[in-house]
Amino acid sequence: MKIAVSGGSGLIGSALTRTLERSGHDCRQLVRRAPRNAGELEWRPERGLAEPAAAQGLDTVVHLAGESVAGGRWTAARRHRIRSSRVPATLRLVESLSALERPPRVFVCASAVGYYGDRGDELLDEDSPAGDGFLASVCRDWEAAAATAATTCERVVTLRFGVVLSAGGGALPRMLTPFRFGLGGRLGSGRQYFPWIHLDDAAGAIRHLLDHGEGPVNLTAPEQVTNADLTRSLARLLRRPALFPAPTPALVALFGDMAREALLASARAVPARLLDGGFTYRYPTLEAALAHELQHRGSAPG
Ligand SMILES: NC(=O)c1ccc[n+]([C@@H]2O[C@H](COP(=O)([O-])OP(=O)(O)OC[C@H]3O[C@@H](n4cnc5c(N)ncnc54)[C@H](OP(=O)(O)O)[C@@H]3O)[C@@H](O)[C@H]2O)c1
């Protein structure tokens, strides 16, 4: 298949591109600058494809681009960038893809388990309603923008990612730093569910969904863990203490809504559609995923 990926320089996009190329697919990058070679197609978040003629013949588009959500306190300017790089940018991209003589058959768009908001220990599958808060509202509108592709595509898939674990980037390296200094500990009560997926499984699941998926899909591991479980696993694998819980008021004072919605919110999101569709995980358990990442990157002691 001829597949274009936006956000291809990011954590998931670069792993996905490697996975797709290894499977023999012809991968193009949707880049936000002038193309440097035949493998790149230019798009702009504010106006979609720059040269629609160059995008003819794509079978599938995987749209992952978006301003980082975890990059710090959500100031008004940052909220604007988080939303505008997703909702109107997805609408513009879909408009320009739909106007092609032969639009892609499949449109796959990122979203996040942030869709569900803070839901305690409720089991959340893809039919569960959206929650409250800034992230939930961005995810809801982002998925609605992606769904407009259904007028010309055979299938639209939205990827509700849990936290993607890789020692090479994203959340995990940030979590490891306090442990390395012996200052690790749970966040808040630690009772909040921590939805996660290993990077290889996230990329493998997207490849699987190119053939089988439709509608929203939770990209999370089958093993559900809390923040306290995660903290214990990190401490054990790194052989460091986990004696320094970060209290909720301190996290909220430091990071505001980002702490409430991304660090302290509980989303027990189950991958019902991936399991029903027969997807096989390489890392179904947190301990296996973390052990692989820490050994692989030489981060484990001993
Ligand atoms: N990683 C996770 O744990 C996780 C969890 C939930 C949801 N997600 C979602 O999945 C998608 C991919 O995640 P990721 O971890 O690969 O993200 P990432 O590493 O931050 O990469 C995102 C990519 O989007 C592009 N981008 C950055 N700022 C942008 C902006 N203002 N407007 C348009 N494009 C911009 C960049 O690619 P180019 O420079 O190549 O355009 C960047 O490399 C994101 O939309 C993210 O919200 C990720």
Short mmCIF file of C-alpha atoms and ligand atoms in Angstrom, two decimals:
data_model
loop_
_atom_site.label_atom_id
_atom_site.label_comp_id
_atom_site.label_asym_id
_atom_site.label_seq_id
_atom_site.Cartn_x
_atom_site.Cartn_y
_atom_site.Cartn_z
CA MET A 1 0.00 0.00 0.00
CA LYS A 2 1.04 3.59 -0.53
CA ILE A 3 0.70 5.18 2.90
CA ALA A 4 1.32 8.78 4.00
CA VAL A 5 2.08 9.56 7.65
CA SER A 6 1.83 13.01 9.28
CA GLY A 7 3.82 13.70 12.46
CA GLY A 8 6.29 11.17 11.09
CA SER A 9 9.23 12.73 12.93
CA GLY A 10 7.53 12.05 16.28
CA LEU A 11 7.79 9.10 18.66
CA ILE A 12 4.92 7.06 17.20
CA GLY A 13 5.28 8.28 13.60
CA SER A 14 8.93 7.25 13.31
CA ALA A 15 8.28 3.79 14.85
CA LEU A 16 5.24 3.33 12.61
CA THR A 17 7.17 4.30 9.47
CA ARG A 18 9.86 1.72 10.30
CA THR A 19 7.19 -0.95 10.92
CA LEU A 20 5.33 -0.21 7.69
CA GLU A 21 8.49 -0.12 5.60
CA ARG A 22 9.62 -3.45 7.08
CA SER A 23 6.23 -4.86 6.00
CA GLY A 24 6.93 -3.76 2.43
CA HIS A 25 4.61 -0.73 2.29
CA ASP A 26 5.52 2.37 0.30
CA CYS A 27 5.65 5.12 2.99
CA ARG A 28 5.53 8.87 2.39
CA GLN A 29 5.95 11.57 5.05
CA LEU A 30 3.55 14.49 5.27
CA VAL A 31 5.92 17.30 6.28
CA ARG A 32 5.20 20.90 7.39
CA ARG A 33 7.96 22.39 5.20
CA ALA A 34 9.11 22.19 1.61
CA PRO A 35 9.74 18.54 0.64
CA ARG A 36 13.40 17.50 0.43
CA ASN A 37 12.91 14.30 -1.57
CA ALA A 38 10.29 12.24 -3.43
CA GLY A 39 9.29 10.48 -0.21
CA GLU A 40 7.94 13.73 1.29
CA LEU A 41 4.65 15.53 0.66
CA GLU A 42 4.05 19.02 2.01
CA TRP A 43 1.03 19.84 4.14
CA ARG A 44 0.25 22.83 6.32
CA PRO A 45 -1.96 22.53 9.40
CA GLU A 46 -3.78 25.75 8.43
CA ARG A 47 -4.54 24.75 4.84
CA GLY A 48 -4.06 21.01 4.21
CA LEU A 49 -2.05 19.54 1.32
CA ALA A 50 0.20 22.11 -0.36
CA GLU A 51 0.38 20.23 -3.68
CA PRO A 52 -2.62 17.94 -4.01
CA ALA A 53 -1.38 16.54 -7.34
CA ALA A 54 1.63 15.01 -5.55
CA ALA A 55 -0.71 13.13 -3.17
CA GLN A 56 -2.67 11.28 -5.87
CA GLY A 57 -2.65 7.51 -5.52
CA LEU A 58 -2.39 7.27 -1.72
CA ASP A 59 -4.21 4.23 -0.32
CA THR A 60 -4.08 5.29 3.32
CA VAL A 61 -3.26 8.38 5.38
CA VAL A 62 -2.21 8.04 9.04
CA HIS A 63 -2.52 11.45 10.68
CA LEU A 64 -0.54 11.69 13.92
CA ALA A 65 0.60 15.33 13.95
CA GLY A 66 -0.20 17.60 16.86
CA GLU A 67 1.41 19.98 19.34
CA SER A 68 2.80 18.16 22.38
CA VAL A 69 0.26 17.88 25.22
CA ALA A 70 2.72 16.98 27.96
CA GLY A 71 5.19 19.78 27.31
CA GLY A 72 4.30 21.87 30.37
CA ARG A 73 1.59 24.00 31.94
CA TRP A 74 -1.42 24.59 29.70
CA THR A 75 -1.30 28.35 29.26
CA ALA A 76 -3.97 29.94 27.04
CA ALA A 77 -1.48 30.02 24.14
CA ARG A 78 -0.55 26.39 24.63
CA ARG A 79 -4.20 25.29 24.81
CA HIS A 80 -4.77 27.12 21.56
CA ARG A 81 -1.83 25.32 19.89
CA ILE A 82 -2.91 21.92 21.26
CA ARG A 83 -6.45 22.38 19.89
CA SER A 84 -5.71 24.17 16.62
CA SER A 85 -2.96 21.71 15.61
CA ARG A 86 -5.57 18.94 15.91
CA VAL A 87 -9.15 20.04 15.21
CA PRO A 88 -8.99 22.62 12.38
CA ALA A 89 -5.74 21.06 11.08
CA THR A 90 -7.48 17.67 10.71
CA LEU A 91 -10.48 19.31 9.02
CA ARG A 92 -8.21 21.08 6.50
CA LEU A 93 -6.23 17.92 5.76
CA VAL A 94 -9.42 15.87 5.26
CA GLU A 95 -10.88 18.58 3.00
CA SER A 96 -7.85 18.51 0.74
CA LEU A 97 -7.70 14.68 0.70
CA SER A 98 -11.43 14.48 -0.10
CA ALA A 99 -10.96 16.85 -3.04
CA LEU A 100 -8.45 14.48 -4.70
CA GLU A 101 -9.60 12.73 -7.86
CA ARG A 102 -9.03 9.41 -6.05
CA PRO A 103 -9.14 10.03 -2.26
CA PRO A 104 -7.44 7.49 0.05
CA ARG A 105 -9.60 4.51 1.01
CA VAL A 106 -8.57 4.59 4.67
CA PHE A 107 -8.03 7.57 6.98
CA VAL A 108 -6.47 6.83 10.37
CA CYS A 109 -6.24 9.64 12.92
CA ALA A 110 -4.66 9.86 16.36
CA SER A 111 -6.73 10.59 19.44
CA ALA A 112 -6.10 9.69 23.09
CA VAL A 113 -7.66 7.98 26.09
CA GLY A 114 -7.94 11.56 27.34
CA TYR A 115 -11.28 11.29 25.49
CA TYR A 116 -12.70 9.54 28.57
CA GLY A 117 -11.63 12.15 31.14
CA ASP A 118 -11.19 11.20 34.81
CA ARG A 119 -13.32 8.07 35.41
CA GLY A 120 -12.09 6.30 38.57
CA ASP A 121 -12.21 2.51 38.19
CA GLU A 122 -14.96 2.42 35.55
CA LEU A 123 -14.09 0.00 32.71
CA LEU A 124 -13.90 2.08 29.54
CA ASP A 125 -14.30 0.48 26.14
CA GLU A 126 -14.79 2.21 22.82
CA ASP A 127 -18.54 2.58 23.39
CA SER A 128 -18.08 4.50 26.64
CA PRO A 129 -19.10 8.16 26.41
CA ALA A 130 -16.60 11.02 26.40
CA GLY A 131 -15.67 12.61 29.72
CA ASP A 132 -15.21 16.19 30.85
CA GLY A 133 -12.29 18.59 30.69
CA PHE A 134 -10.03 20.24 28.14
CA LEU A 135 -8.38 17.05 26.83
CA ALA A 136 -11.69 15.23 26.53
CA SER A 137 -13.19 18.11 24.56
CA VAL A 138 -10.15 18.31 22.24
CA CYS A 139 -10.27 14.52 21.63
CA ARG A 140 -14.03 14.58 20.97
CA ASP A 141 -13.70 17.41 18.43
CA TRP A 142 -10.55 15.87 16.90
CA GLU A 143 -12.39 12.56 16.34
CA ALA A 144 -15.37 14.44 14.88
CA ALA A 145 -13.00 16.25 12.49
CA ALA A 146 -11.49 12.89 11.45
CA ALA A 147 -14.98 11.43 10.94
CA THR A 148 -15.66 13.96 8.16
CA ALA A 149 -13.34 11.79 6.02
CA ALA A 150 -16.12 9.17 5.91
CA THR A 151 -17.77 11.08 3.05
CA THR A 152 -14.99 9.90 0.70
CA CYS A 153 -13.05 7.16 2.55
CA GLU A 154 -14.23 3.56 2.96
CA ARG A 155 -13.02 3.47 6.57
CA VAL A 156 -12.05 6.00 9.23
CA VAL A 157 -10.17 4.78 12.31
CA THR A 158 -9.44 6.91 15.39
CA LEU A 159 -6.63 5.75 17.67
CA ARG A 160 -7.29 6.39 21.37
CA PHE A 161 -3.71 6.00 22.55
CA GLY A 162 -2.83 5.28 26.15
CA VAL A 163 0.59 6.52 27.31
CA VAL A 164 3.04 5.08 24.78
CA LEU A 165 6.05 3.59 26.57
CA SER A 166 9.52 3.76 25.04
CA ALA A 167 12.86 4.56 26.61
CA GLY A 168 13.57 6.50 23.41
CA GLY A 169 11.07 9.31 24.04
CA GLY A 170 7.66 10.37 25.29
CA ALA A 171 6.61 9.90 28.93
CA LEU A 172 8.91 7.08 30.10
CA PRO A 173 12.27 8.93 30.12
CA ARG A 174 10.59 11.76 32.08
CA MET A 175 9.28 9.24 34.61
CA LEU A 176 12.71 7.62 35.04
CA THR A 177 14.59 10.79 35.99
CA PRO A 178 13.31 11.15 39.60
CA PHE A 179 13.96 7.43 40.23
CA ARG A 180 17.56 7.79 39.07
CA PHE A 181 18.05 10.43 41.78
CA GLY A 182 16.34 8.21 44.36
CA LEU A 183 13.35 10.58 44.42
CA GLY A 184 10.74 8.38 42.73
CA GLY A 185 7.24 7.88 44.08
CA ARG A 186 3.59 7.64 43.16
CA LEU A 187 1.66 10.64 41.81
CA GLY A 188 -1.14 11.80 44.09
CA SER A 189 -2.97 8.84 45.68
CA GLY A 190 -1.50 6.44 43.08
CA ARG A 191 -4.97 4.86 42.76
CA GLN A 192 -5.59 6.39 39.31
CA TYR A 193 -5.53 3.91 36.43
CA PHE A 194 -2.59 4.41 34.10
CA PRO A 195 -3.51 3.35 30.56
CA TRP A 196 -0.33 2.38 28.69
CA ILE A 197 0.94 0.56 25.59
CA HIS A 198 4.47 -0.35 24.49
CA LEU A 199 5.67 1.60 21.42
CA ASP A 200 6.17 -1.60 19.36
CA ASP A 201 2.58 -2.66 20.11
CA ALA A 202 1.25 0.82 19.28
CA ALA A 203 2.96 0.65 15.86
CA GLY A 204 1.93 -2.99 15.36
CA ALA A 205 -1.68 -2.21 16.28
CA ILE A 206 -1.83 0.64 13.76
CA ARG A 207 -0.48 -1.68 11.04
CA HIS A 208 -3.14 -4.26 12.04
CA LEU A 209 -5.90 -1.62 11.91
CA LEU A 210 -4.95 -0.53 8.38
CA ASP A 211 -6.56 -3.78 7.23
CA HIS A 212 -9.22 -4.32 9.87
CA GLY A 213 -10.12 -1.22 11.85
CA GLU A 214 -13.10 1.07 11.81
CA GLY A 215 -14.22 3.77 14.26
CA PRO A 216 -12.56 4.47 17.62
CA VAL A 217 -10.04 1.93 18.93
CA ASN A 218 -8.38 1.96 22.37
CA LEU A 219 -4.64 1.50 21.88
CA THR A 220 -3.88 0.27 25.37
CA ALA A 221 -2.37 -2.91 26.80
CA PRO A 222 -4.65 -5.67 28.09
CA GLU A 223 -3.10 -5.44 31.58
CA GLN A 224 -4.65 -2.58 33.52
CA VAL A 225 -2.43 -1.00 36.16
CA THR A 226 -2.64 1.93 38.54
CA ASN A 227 -0.03 4.64 39.03
CA ALA A 228 0.99 2.85 42.27
CA ASP A 229 1.55 -0.41 40.29
CA LEU A 230 3.65 1.51 37.76
CA THR A 231 5.67 3.13 40.55
CA ARG A 232 6.36 -0.24 42.23
CA SER A 233 7.44 -1.80 38.91
CA LEU A 234 9.82 1.07 38.13
CA ALA A 235 11.33 0.95 41.62
CA ARG A 236 11.84 -2.82 41.43
CA LEU A 237 13.35 -2.83 37.94
CA LEU A 238 15.60 0.16 38.63
CA ARG A 239 16.41 -1.10 42.15
CA ARG A 240 15.68 2.30 43.56
CA PRO A 241 13.34 3.36 46.40
CA ALA A 242 9.91 4.82 45.68
CA LEU A 243 9.59 6.78 48.91
CA PHE A 244 8.70 10.20 47.61
CA PRO A 245 5.06 10.47 46.54
CA ALA A 246 4.28 13.69 44.65
CA PRO A 247 1.29 15.12 46.53
CA THR A 248 -1.73 16.19 44.48
CA PRO A 249 -1.68 19.85 45.68
CA ALA A 250 2.00 20.21 44.69
CA LEU A 251 1.39 18.72 41.22
CA VAL A 252 -1.63 20.94 40.68
CA ALA A 253 0.28 24.02 41.90
CA LEU A 254 3.11 23.21 39.47
CA PHE A 255 1.21 22.02 36.40
CA GLY A 256 -2.42 23.13 36.87
CA ASP A 257 -4.96 21.34 34.62
CA MET A 258 -2.17 19.39 32.93
CA ALA A 259 -1.61 17.65 36.29
CA ARG A 260 -5.34 17.13 36.90
CA GLU A 261 -6.10 15.77 33.43
CA ALA A 262 -2.89 14.03 32.37
CA LEU A 263 -1.06 12.93 35.54
CA LEU A 264 -3.79 12.42 38.12
CA ALA A 265 -6.81 11.46 35.97
CA SER A 266 -7.85 7.81 35.99
CA ALA A 267 -8.78 6.05 32.73
CA ARG A 268 -9.20 2.27 32.90
CA ALA A 269 -9.36 1.94 29.13
CA VAL A 270 -9.62 -1.64 27.85
CA PRO A 271 -8.57 -2.55 24.29
CA ALA A 272 -11.85 -4.30 23.51
CA ARG A 273 -11.68 -3.82 19.73
CA LEU A 274 -8.03 -4.84 19.37
CA LEU A 275 -8.64 -8.02 21.39
CA ASP A 276 -11.86 -8.80 19.47
CA GLY A 277 -9.94 -8.28 16.23
CA GLY A 278 -7.31 -10.85 17.23
CA PHE A 279 -4.39 -8.44 17.68
CA THR A 280 -1.45 -10.16 19.42
CA TYR A 281 0.61 -8.03 21.83
CA ARG A 282 4.37 -8.41 22.13
CA TYR A 283 4.22 -6.75 25.56
CA PRO A 284 0.89 -7.55 27.23
CA THR A 285 2.22 -6.89 30.75
CA LEU A 286 3.75 -3.71 32.15
CA GLU A 287 6.64 -5.54 33.78
CA ALA A 288 7.66 -7.12 30.43
CA ALA A 289 7.36 -3.79 28.59
CA LEU A 290 9.40 -1.87 31.17
CA ALA A 291 12.02 -4.62 31.54
CA HIS A 292 12.55 -4.64 27.76
CA GLU A 293 12.86 -0.86 27.54
CA LEU A 294 15.21 -0.54 30.51
CA GLN A 295 17.50 -3.38 29.38
CA HIS A 296 17.36 -2.39 25.75
CA ARG A 297 18.48 1.14 26.55
CA GLY A 298 21.03 0.07 29.13
CA SER A 299 19.06 1.77 31.90
CA ALA A 300 18.72 -1.19 34.22
CA PRO A 301 21.23 -1.54 37.03
CA GLY A 302 23.57 -4.52 37.22
N1 LIG B 1 2.94 9.33 22.84
C1 LIG B 1 1.88 9.17 23.62
O1 LIG B 1 2.00 8.67 24.76
C2 LIG B 1 0.52 9.62 23.13
C3 LIG B 1 -0.59 9.38 23.97
C4 LIG B 1 -1.83 9.80 23.57
C5 LIG B 1 -1.99 10.42 22.33
N2 LIG B 1 -0.91 10.63 21.53
C6 LIG B 1 -1.12 11.35 20.26
O2 LIG B 1 -0.55 10.66 19.18
C7 LIG B 1 0.04 11.58 18.25
C8 LIG B 1 1.49 11.18 18.02
O3 LIG B 1 2.13 11.14 19.28
P1 LIG B 1 3.72 11.21 19.44
O4 LIG B 1 4.04 10.76 20.81
O5 LIG B 1 4.39 10.57 18.28
O6 LIG B 1 3.92 12.79 19.38
P2 LIG B 1 5.27 13.61 19.17
O7 LIG B 1 6.47 12.76 19.37
O8 LIG B 1 5.12 14.86 19.98
O9 LIG B 1 5.20 13.95 17.62
C9 LIG B 1 4.14 14.69 17.09
C10 LIG B 1 4.55 15.21 15.74
O10 LIG B 1 3.54 16.16 15.32
C11 LIG B 1 4.15 17.23 14.59
N3 LIG B 1 3.83 18.47 15.30
C12 LIG B 1 4.41 19.00 16.42
N4 LIG B 1 3.86 20.19 16.73
C13 LIG B 1 2.90 20.41 15.79
C14 LIG B 1 2.00 21.47 15.55
N5 LIG B 1 1.95 22.55 16.36
N6 LIG B 1 1.15 21.37 14.49
C15 LIG B 1 1.19 20.29 13.67
N7 LIG B 1 2.05 19.27 13.83
C16 LIG B 1 2.88 19.32 14.88
C17 LIG B 1 5.65 16.95 14.56
O11 LIG B 1 5.92 16.22 13.37
P3 LIG B 1 6.48 16.93 12.05
O12 LIG B 1 7.48 17.96 12.47
O13 LIG B 1 7.08 15.77 11.29
O14 LIG B 1 5.31 17.54 11.35
C18 LIG B 1 5.86 16.02 15.74
O15 LIG B 1 6.98 15.18 15.56
C19 LIG B 1 -0.09 12.98 18.86
O16 LIG B 1 -1.14 13.65 18.22
C20 LIG B 1 -0.41 12.71 20.31
O17 LIG B 1 -1.26 13.67 20.90
C21 LIG B 1 0.35 10.25 21.91
#
